[in-house]
XYZ file of C-alpha atoms in Angstrom:
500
model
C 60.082 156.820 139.937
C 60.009 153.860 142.420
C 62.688 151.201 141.317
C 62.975 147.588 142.966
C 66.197 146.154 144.232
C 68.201 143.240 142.621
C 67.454 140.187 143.838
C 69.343 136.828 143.305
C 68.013 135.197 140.541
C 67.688 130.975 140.161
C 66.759 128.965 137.555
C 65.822 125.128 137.742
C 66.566 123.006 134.914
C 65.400 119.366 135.441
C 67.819 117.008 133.737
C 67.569 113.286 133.702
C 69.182 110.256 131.897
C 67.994 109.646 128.472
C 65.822 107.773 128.211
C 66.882 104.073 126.277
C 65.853 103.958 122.670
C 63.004 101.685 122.619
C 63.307 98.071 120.289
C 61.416 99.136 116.710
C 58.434 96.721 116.342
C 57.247 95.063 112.994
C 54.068 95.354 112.423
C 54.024 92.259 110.621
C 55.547 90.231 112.658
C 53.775 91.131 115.284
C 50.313 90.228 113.395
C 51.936 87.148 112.395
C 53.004 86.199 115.914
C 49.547 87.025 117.193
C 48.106 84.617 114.664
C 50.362 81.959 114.829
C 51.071 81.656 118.590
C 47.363 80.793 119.156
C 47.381 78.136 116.461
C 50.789 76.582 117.918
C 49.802 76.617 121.310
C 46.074 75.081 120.301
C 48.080 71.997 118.165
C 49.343 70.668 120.969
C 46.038 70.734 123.438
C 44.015 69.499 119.699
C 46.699 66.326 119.865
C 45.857 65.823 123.496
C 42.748 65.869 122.966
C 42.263 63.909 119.989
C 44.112 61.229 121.971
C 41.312 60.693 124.853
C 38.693 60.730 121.928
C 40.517 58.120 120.105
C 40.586 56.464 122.877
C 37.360 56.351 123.849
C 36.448 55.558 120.350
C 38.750 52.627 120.418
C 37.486 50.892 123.509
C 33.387 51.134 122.714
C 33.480 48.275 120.062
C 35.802 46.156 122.322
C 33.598 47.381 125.340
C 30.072 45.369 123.697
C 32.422 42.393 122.236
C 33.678 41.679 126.013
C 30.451 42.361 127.236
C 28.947 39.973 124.950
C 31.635 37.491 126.495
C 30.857 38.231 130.064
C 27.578 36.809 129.554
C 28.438 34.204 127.158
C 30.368 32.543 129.661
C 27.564 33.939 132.733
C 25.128 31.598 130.264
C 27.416 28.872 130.302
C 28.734 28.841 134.015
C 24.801 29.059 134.819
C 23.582 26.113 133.159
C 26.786 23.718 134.221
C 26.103 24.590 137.414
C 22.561 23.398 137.217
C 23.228 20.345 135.226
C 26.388 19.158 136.933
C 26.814 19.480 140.511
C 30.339 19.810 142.163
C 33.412 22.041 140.392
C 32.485 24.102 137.692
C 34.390 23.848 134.355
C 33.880 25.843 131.739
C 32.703 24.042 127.967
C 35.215 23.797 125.941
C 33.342 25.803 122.939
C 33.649 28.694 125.696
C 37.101 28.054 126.572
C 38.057 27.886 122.943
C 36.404 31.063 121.829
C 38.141 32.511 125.327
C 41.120 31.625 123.760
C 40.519 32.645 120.219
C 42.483 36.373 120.321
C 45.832 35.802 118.741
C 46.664 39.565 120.163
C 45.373 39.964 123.930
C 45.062 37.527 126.824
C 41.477 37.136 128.221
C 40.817 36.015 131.905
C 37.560 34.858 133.685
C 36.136 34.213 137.082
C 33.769 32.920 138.361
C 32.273 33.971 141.933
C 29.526 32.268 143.895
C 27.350 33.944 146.867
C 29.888 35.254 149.025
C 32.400 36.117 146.467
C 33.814 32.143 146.890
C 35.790 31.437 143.868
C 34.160 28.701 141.411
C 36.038 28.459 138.488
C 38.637 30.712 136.221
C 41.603 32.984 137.096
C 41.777 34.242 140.700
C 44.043 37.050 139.362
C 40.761 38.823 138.527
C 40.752 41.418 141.589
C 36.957 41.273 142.629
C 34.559 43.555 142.097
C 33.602 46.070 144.908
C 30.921 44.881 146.318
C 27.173 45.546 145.651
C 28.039 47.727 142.557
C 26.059 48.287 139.481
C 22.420 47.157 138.841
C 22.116 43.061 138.901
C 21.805 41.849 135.274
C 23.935 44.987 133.632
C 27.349 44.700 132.234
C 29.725 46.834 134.677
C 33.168 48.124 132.805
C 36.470 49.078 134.877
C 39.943 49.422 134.276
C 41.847 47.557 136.868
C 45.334 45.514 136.534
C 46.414 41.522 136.733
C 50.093 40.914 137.710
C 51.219 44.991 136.593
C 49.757 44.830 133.024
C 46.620 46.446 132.666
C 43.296 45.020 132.069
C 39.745 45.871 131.161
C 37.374 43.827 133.416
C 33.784 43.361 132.693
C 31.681 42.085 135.486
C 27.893 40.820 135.590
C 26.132 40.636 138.514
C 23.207 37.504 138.408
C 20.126 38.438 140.135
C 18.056 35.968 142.826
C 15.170 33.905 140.757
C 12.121 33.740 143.061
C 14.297 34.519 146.318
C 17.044 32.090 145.792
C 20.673 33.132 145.770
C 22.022 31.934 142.109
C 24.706 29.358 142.326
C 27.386 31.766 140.106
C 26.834 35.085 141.912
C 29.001 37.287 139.243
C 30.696 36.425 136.620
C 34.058 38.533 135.177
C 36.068 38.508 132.107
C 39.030 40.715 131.701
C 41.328 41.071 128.470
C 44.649 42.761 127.963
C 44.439 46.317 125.968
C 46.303 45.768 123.088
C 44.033 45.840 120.280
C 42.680 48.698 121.987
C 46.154 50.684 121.993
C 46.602 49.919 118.191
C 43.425 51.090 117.417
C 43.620 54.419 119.120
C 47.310 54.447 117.478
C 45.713 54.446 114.586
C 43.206 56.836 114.497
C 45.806 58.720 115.829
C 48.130 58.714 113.202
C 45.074 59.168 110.771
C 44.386 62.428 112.576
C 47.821 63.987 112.831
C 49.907 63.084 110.065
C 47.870 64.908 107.688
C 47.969 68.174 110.674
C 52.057 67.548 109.924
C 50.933 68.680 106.357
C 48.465 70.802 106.853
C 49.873 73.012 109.764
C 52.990 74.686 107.157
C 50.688 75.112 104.568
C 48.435 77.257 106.665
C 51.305 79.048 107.986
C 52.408 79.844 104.704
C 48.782 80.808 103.558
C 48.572 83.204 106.702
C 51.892 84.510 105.643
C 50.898 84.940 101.881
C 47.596 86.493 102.802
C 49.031 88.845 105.514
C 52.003 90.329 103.042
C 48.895 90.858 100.464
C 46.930 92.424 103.128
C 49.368 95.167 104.086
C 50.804 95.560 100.745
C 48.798 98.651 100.218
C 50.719 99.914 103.702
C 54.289 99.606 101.139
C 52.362 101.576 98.662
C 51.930 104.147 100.808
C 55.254 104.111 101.941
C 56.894 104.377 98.196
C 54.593 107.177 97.506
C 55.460 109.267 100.332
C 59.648 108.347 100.029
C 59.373 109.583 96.233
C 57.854 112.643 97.072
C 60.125 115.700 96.548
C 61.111 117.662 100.415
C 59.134 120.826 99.138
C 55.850 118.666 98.250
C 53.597 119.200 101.230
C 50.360 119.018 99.242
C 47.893 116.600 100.870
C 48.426 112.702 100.815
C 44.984 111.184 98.462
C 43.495 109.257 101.321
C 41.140 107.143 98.886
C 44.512 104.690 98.090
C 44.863 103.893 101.270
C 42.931 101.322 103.323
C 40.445 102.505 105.897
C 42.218 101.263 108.563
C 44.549 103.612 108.000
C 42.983 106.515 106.480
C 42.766 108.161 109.830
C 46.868 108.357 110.184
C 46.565 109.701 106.760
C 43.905 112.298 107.781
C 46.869 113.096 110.727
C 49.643 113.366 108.432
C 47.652 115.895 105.749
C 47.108 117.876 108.945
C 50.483 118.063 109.651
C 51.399 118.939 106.361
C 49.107 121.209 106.374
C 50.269 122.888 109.676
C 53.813 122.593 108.271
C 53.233 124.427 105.159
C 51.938 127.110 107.218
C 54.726 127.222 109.230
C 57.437 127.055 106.470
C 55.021 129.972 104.549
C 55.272 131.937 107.226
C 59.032 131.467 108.305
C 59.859 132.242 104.337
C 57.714 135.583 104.664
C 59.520 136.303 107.729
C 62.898 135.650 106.534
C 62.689 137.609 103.141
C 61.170 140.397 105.064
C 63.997 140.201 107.670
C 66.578 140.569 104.444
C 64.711 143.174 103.302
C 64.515 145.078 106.561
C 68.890 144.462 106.851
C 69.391 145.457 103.186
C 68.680 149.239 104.184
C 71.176 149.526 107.012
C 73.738 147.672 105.490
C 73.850 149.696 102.198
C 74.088 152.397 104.686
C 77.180 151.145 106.828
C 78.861 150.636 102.973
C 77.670 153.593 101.311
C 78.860 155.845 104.431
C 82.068 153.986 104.209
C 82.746 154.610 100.696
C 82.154 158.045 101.140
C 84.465 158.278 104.380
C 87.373 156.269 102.236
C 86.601 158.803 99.400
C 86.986 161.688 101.714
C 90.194 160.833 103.167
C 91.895 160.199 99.545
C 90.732 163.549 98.818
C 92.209 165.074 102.006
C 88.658 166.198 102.705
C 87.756 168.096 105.723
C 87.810 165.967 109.206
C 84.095 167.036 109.184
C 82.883 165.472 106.789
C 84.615 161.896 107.642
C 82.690 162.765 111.394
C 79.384 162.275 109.782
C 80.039 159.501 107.770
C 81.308 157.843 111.170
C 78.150 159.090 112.561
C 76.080 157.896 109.774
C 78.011 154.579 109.833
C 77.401 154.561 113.475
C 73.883 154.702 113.644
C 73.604 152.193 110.835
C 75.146 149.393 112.545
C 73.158 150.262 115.898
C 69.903 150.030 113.456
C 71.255 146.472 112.257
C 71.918 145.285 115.989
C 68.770 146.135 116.783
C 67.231 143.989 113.932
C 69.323 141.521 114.592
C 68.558 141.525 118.250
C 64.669 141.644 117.330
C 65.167 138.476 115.446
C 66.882 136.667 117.930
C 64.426 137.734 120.760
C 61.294 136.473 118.055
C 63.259 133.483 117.900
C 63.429 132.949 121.141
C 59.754 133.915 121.889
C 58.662 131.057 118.964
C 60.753 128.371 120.812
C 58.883 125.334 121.876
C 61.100 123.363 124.061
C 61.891 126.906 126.036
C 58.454 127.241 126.618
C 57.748 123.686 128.102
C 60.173 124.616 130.902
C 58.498 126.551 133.381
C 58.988 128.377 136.870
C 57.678 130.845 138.817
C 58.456 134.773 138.364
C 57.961 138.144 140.150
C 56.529 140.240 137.723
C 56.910 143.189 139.974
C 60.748 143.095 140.027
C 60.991 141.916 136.400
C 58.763 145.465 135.416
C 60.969 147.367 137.868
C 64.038 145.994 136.432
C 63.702 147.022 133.306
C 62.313 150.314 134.409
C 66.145 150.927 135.674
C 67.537 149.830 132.549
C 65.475 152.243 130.318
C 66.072 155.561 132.788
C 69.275 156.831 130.561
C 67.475 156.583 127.423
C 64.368 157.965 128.651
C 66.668 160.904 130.390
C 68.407 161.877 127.171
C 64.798 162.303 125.323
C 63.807 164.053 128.304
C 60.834 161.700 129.169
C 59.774 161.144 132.090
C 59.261 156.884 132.856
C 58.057 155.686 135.777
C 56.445 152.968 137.623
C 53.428 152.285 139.460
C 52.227 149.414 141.707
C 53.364 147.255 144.949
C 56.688 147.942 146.259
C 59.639 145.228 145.819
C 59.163 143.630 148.647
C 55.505 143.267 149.178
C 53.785 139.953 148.332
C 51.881 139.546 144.774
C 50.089 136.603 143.222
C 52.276 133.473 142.284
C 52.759 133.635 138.276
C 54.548 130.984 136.231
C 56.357 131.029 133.466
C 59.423 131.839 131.328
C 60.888 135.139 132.867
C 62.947 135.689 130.528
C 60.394 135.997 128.149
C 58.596 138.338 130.024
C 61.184 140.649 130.843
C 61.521 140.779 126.903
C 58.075 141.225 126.905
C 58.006 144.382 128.861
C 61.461 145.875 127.287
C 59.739 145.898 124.067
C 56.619 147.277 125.244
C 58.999 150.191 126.796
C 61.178 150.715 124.418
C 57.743 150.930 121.666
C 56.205 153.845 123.831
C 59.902 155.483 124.637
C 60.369 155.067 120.280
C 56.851 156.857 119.709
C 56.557 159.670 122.418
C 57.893 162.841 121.778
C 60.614 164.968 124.437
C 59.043 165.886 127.784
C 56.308 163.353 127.205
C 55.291 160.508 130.006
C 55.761 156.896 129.976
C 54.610 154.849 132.694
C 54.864 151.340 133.242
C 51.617 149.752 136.172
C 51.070 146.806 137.594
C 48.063 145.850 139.641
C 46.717 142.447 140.704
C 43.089 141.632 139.834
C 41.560 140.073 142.495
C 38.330 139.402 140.616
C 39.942 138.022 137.420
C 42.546 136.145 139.411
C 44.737 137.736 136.985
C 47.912 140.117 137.561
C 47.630 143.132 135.117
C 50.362 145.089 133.645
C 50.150 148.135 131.612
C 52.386 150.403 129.836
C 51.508 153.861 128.757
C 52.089 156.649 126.897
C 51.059 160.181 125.667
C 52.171 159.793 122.361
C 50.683 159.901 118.888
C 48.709 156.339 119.802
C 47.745 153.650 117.250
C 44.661 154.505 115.134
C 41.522 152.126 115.625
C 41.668 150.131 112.342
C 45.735 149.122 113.235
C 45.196 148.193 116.563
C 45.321 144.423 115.556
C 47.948 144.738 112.405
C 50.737 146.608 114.922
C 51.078 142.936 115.977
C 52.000 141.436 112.882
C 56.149 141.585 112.285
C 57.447 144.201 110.555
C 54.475 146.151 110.538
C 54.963 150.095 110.640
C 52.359 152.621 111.295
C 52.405 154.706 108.330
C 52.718 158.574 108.946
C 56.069 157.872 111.713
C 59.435 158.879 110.830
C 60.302 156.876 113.792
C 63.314 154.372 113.549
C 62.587 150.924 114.479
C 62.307 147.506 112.926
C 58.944 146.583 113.471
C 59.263 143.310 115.326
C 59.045 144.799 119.092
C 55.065 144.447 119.212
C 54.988 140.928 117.695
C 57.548 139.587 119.839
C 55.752 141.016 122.700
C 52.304 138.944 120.987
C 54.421 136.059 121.116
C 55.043 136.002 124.300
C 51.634 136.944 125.522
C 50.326 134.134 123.613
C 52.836 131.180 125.108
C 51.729 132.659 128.461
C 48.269 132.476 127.795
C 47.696 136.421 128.566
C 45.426 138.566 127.087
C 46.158 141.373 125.683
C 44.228 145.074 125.007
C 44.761 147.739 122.897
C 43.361 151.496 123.556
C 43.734 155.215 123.448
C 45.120 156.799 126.917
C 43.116 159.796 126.929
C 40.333 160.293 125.071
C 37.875 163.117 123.747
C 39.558 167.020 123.078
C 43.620 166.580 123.287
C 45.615 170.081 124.357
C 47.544 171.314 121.567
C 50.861 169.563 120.647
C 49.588 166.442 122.091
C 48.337 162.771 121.252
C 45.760 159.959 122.452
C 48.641 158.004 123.188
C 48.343 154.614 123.737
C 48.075 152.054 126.635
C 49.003 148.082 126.773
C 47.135 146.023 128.869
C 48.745 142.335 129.258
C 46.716 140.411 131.855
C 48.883 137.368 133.159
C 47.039 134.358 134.849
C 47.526 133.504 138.097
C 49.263 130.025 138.717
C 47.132 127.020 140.209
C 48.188 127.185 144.021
């Protein structure tokens, strides 16, 4: 028997702050915000822009009035200039209907070739020159003396190749009937939007604590709903956004029923498997009590301490199966990982087993790669494994008889980049048609007076499946056995290798 030596052993545990509880999020207010903040940010650009429109709608009819003016008074200037040589005055019928706003000031010039003033306000800035089509109303915003002004200017065109005597003609009038009038379509526009905007807002509220109502309802129907209720949630109440979640929740509960079936079965068997020893431990001590009242022989107290003895090392044992199954089934152990050597784990426990397996006078050993010779890099929860491979020793050292053999292997696989570890036995092996069942807890191979709890196999299951190993099941020796001995059995776990 080839043992390994102890080696220091060093376990990681990542720990980090915890993490800050993140702010819980409404789900209506969050669909409210989304709707709203568009609407309140687009009020704002829709008053803007209303603004320029009204604006522009303001100005057109004022626009054609003062163009009409422009050449009103271009008529006017033209034909006193050919009737009446010298300084041009304007009619008085012009000059009158110049003066006729009772709300703006109007202005006019009068320009010759050249751009030499003729008659009217030389306030007027004048036109740049050469722009706009001759005979076309030009409009421009400009200013006279810091208030500003809206200038129209006509341009007169030569007759027969002779420069006009008025060359351009301008009128310009202050903008306040233009400012009231965009005033008020604004105020036609918006004061009704003061109205308007709550009412929507209220609307989108009503509509949006209608439209997730149904979400309450399925709220108060799960919060009634009794802690042992698991049965399925009806998914035809609930909207179709959210029948998926629903869909997710049934499979939870479905999952959790499972579990909570299966913990129940293993709990009432567990109290059924510690009722016999511990009627045992008080039957044997009722009879040892009994025995010294009576003044009974010091024999008969020895084997009720014997009796009582072996009782509460079956109970331990349960109870140390239980805890170990527990362990095995724990979630948050198995998410923390680190690499093993599976070789000094199996060798390990090899030492640990050699006084039992000397007082049955079995023979256990081990085969494979020395301690200190390199194997393939496997990752997982060691402790789990080592519990893996006591259980699979202590099974074969339960089941084969004095001066049988009990070997524990391991051999790397270079083909199935897996690392394989068997233990085997000469014993009475497992029958073909319980091969599968040995796995389930508190199975027990019927035909055994063997004392054991039945949990070591599905422990070791356990474990196999949270390290993704694979596990076989077959007769040692096959064909004709000698007399006086059995198939035996052999467990094959194949562990895979870790991603270098």
């Amino acid at each position: 028997m080839k043992s390994a030596p102890s080696e220091p052993r060093s376990a990681a545990s990542p720990s980090g702050d915890a993490a800050a509880p993140r702010e819980q999020r409404s789900l209506f207010g969050e669909i409210l915000d989304w709707m709203l903040a568009p609407l309140l940010l687009l009020w704002p650009m829709s008053v803007a822009l209303t603004w320029l429109v009204a604006q522009n709608i303001a100005a057109r009819p004022y626009d054609r009035d003062l163009g009409q003016l422009t050449r009103m008074v271009a008529r006017q200037m033209t034909i006193e200039a050919a009737n009446h040589p010298g300084p041009l005055r304007l009619p008085e019928s012009a000059a009158a209907l110049l003066r006729s706003d009772d709300v703006d000031r109007i202005y006019f010039q009068v320009l010759g070739p050249g751009g030499r003033l003729l008659a009217g306000d030389p306030e007027i800035p004048q036109p740049e020159a050469e722009t706009g089509s001759s005979g076309d109303v030009q409009f421009r915003d400009d200013a006279i003396q810091n208030e500003s002004v809206r200038v129209a200017s006509l341009r007169l065109s030569p007759v027969d190749g002779e420069l006009p005597a008025v060359a351009v003609v301008q009128v310009a009038e202050t903008l306040d009937k233009r400012s009231r009038l965009a005033t008020e379509i604004i105020k036609g526009v918006i004061l009704p939007q003061f109205v308007i905007l709550p009412l929507a807002v209220l609307l989108v509220w009503f509509a949006l604590a209608r439209g997730i109502a149904p979400l309450s309802q399925l709220q108060q129907r799960i919060r009634r709903r009794e802690s042992h209720d698991l049965s399925p949630i009806d998914e035809h109440d609930a909207p179709e956004e959210v029948a998926p979640l629903v869909r997710s929740i049934n499979d939870l509960l479905a999952r959790l029923d499972q579990s909570m079936g299966s913990q129940k079965h293993f709990l009432a068997d567990a109290a059924h498997q510690l009722k016999t020893p511990l009627a045992g431990l008080r039957t044997q001590a009722e009879l040892a009590q009994r025995e010294i009242d009576a003044g009974g022989d010091s024999k008969s107290v020895k084997r009720s301490l014997q009796q009582i003895s072996l009782s509460s090392q079956r109970a331990a044992h349960m109870v140390n199966q239980l805890l170990s199954m527990a362990r095995a089934e724990d979630e948050e152990q198995a998410r923390r990982q680190q690499e093993f050597n599976i070789v000094r784990l199996a060798t390990e426990t090899v030492q640990d087993f050699v006084p039992r397996a000397m007082d049955k006078h079995i023979d256990l050993g081990y085969e494979g790669p020395e301690p200190g010779v390199p194997v393939p890099r496997l990752v997982g929860q060691p402790l789990l494994v080592r519990e893996l491979i006591r259980n699979l020793v202590d099974n074969a050292l339960q089941y084969t008889p004095e001066h049988g053999t009990v070997t524990v292997r391991v051999m790397p696989d270079p083909f199935g980049q897996v690392v394989v570890l068997q233990v085997e036995d000469n014993g009475p092996g497992i029958p073909e048609a319980e091969r599968e069942l040995v796995f389930q807890p508190f199975y027990r191979t019927l035909g055994t007076d063997v004392d054991g709890s039945g949990l070591g196999l599905a422990i070791v299951k356990e474990i196999a499946d949270k390290h993704r190993a694979q596990m076989l099941v077959e007769p040692t020796r096959s064909g004709p056995l000698p007399p006086g001995t059995g198939p035996g059995v052999r467990f094959t776990v194949r562990f895979p290798r870790a991603a270098p």
